[in-house]
XYZ file of C-alpha atoms in Angstrom:
101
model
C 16.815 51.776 7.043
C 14.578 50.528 9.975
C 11.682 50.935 7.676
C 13.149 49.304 4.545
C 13.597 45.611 6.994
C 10.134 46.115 8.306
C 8.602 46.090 4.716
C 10.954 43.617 3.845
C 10.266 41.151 6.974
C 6.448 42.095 6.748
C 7.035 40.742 2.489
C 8.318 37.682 3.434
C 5.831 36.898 6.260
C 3.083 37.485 3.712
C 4.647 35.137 1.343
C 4.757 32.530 3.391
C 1.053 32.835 4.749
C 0.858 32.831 1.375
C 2.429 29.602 0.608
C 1.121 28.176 4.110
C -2.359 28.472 2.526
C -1.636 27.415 -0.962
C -0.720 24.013 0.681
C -3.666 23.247 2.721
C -6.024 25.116 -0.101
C -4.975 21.485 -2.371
C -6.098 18.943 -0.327
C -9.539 19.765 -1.172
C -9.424 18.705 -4.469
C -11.992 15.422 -5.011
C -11.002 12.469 -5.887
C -11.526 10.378 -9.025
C -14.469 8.198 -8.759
C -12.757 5.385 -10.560
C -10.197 4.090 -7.681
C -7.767 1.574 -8.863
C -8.527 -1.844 -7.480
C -5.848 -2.705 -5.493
C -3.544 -5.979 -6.666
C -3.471 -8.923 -4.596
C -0.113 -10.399 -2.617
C -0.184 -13.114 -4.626
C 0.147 -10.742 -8.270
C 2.871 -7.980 -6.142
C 4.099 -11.485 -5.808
C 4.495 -12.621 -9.267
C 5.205 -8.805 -10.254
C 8.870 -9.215 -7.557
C 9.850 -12.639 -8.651
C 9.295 -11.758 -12.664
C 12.998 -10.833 -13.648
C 14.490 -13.992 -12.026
C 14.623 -17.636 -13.540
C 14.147 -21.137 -12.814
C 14.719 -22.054 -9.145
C 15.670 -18.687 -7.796
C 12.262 -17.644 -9.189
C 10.588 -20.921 -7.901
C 12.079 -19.930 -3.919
C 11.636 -16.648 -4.104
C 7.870 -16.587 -5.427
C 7.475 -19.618 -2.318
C 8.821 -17.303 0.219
C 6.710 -14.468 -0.913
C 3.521 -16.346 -0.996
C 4.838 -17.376 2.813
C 5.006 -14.018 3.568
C 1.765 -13.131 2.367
C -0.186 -15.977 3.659
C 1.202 -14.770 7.405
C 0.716 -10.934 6.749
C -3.134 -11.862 5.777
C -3.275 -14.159 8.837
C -2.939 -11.740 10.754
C -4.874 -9.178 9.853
C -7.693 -11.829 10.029
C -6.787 -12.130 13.646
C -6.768 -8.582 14.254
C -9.934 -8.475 12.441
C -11.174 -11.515 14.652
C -12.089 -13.355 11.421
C -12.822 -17.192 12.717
C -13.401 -20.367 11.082
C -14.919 -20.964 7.491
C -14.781 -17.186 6.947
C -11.282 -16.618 8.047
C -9.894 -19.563 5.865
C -11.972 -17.446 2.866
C -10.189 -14.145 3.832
C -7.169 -15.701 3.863
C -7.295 -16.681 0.660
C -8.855 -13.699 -1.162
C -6.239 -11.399 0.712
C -3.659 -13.733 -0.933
C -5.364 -13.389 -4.498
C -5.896 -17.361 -4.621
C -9.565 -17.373 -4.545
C -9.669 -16.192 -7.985
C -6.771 -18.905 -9.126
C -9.430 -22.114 -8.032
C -12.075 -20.201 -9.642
């Protein structure tokens, strides 16, 4: 019997070594070459606000552009982005640089 749970317990210990280095074994896997560019606040923006109408849609895509105008502010200030250049980040962050274009 003692011998039975030993081979048993020693199973299931190699099963999950087993399993243990299946999982780290897929990280390694390289990446595609072709990242997706990632979409700008202001299109997330437009993508959030695109089931509602008329005003609702009108506040809501004004408080999201708010909100993305601040979070790009300050990661300019974390970044320690000044003058001409920060007022540029700003705005491609937002995804209105391309909009004057």
């Amino acid at each position: 019997m003692k011998l039975s749970s030993v081979a048993v317990a020693a199973s299931l210990v190699c099963l999950i070594v087993a399993s243990v280095s299946a999982q780290t074994s897929s990280p390694q896997v390289a990446a595609p070459s072709t990242a997706p560019v990632p979409a700008t606040k202001r299109v997330t923006c437009l993508a959030t606000t695109q089931s509602l109408k008329g005003q609702d849609k009108r506040d809501q895509m004004q408080l999201c552009m708010a909100q993305a105008r601040l979070d790009c502010l300050k990661q300019a200030i974390d970044q320690k982005v000044v003058g001409a250049p920060r007022k540029n980040f700003v705005k491609s962050c937002v995804g209105m640089e391309s909009a004057e274009q």
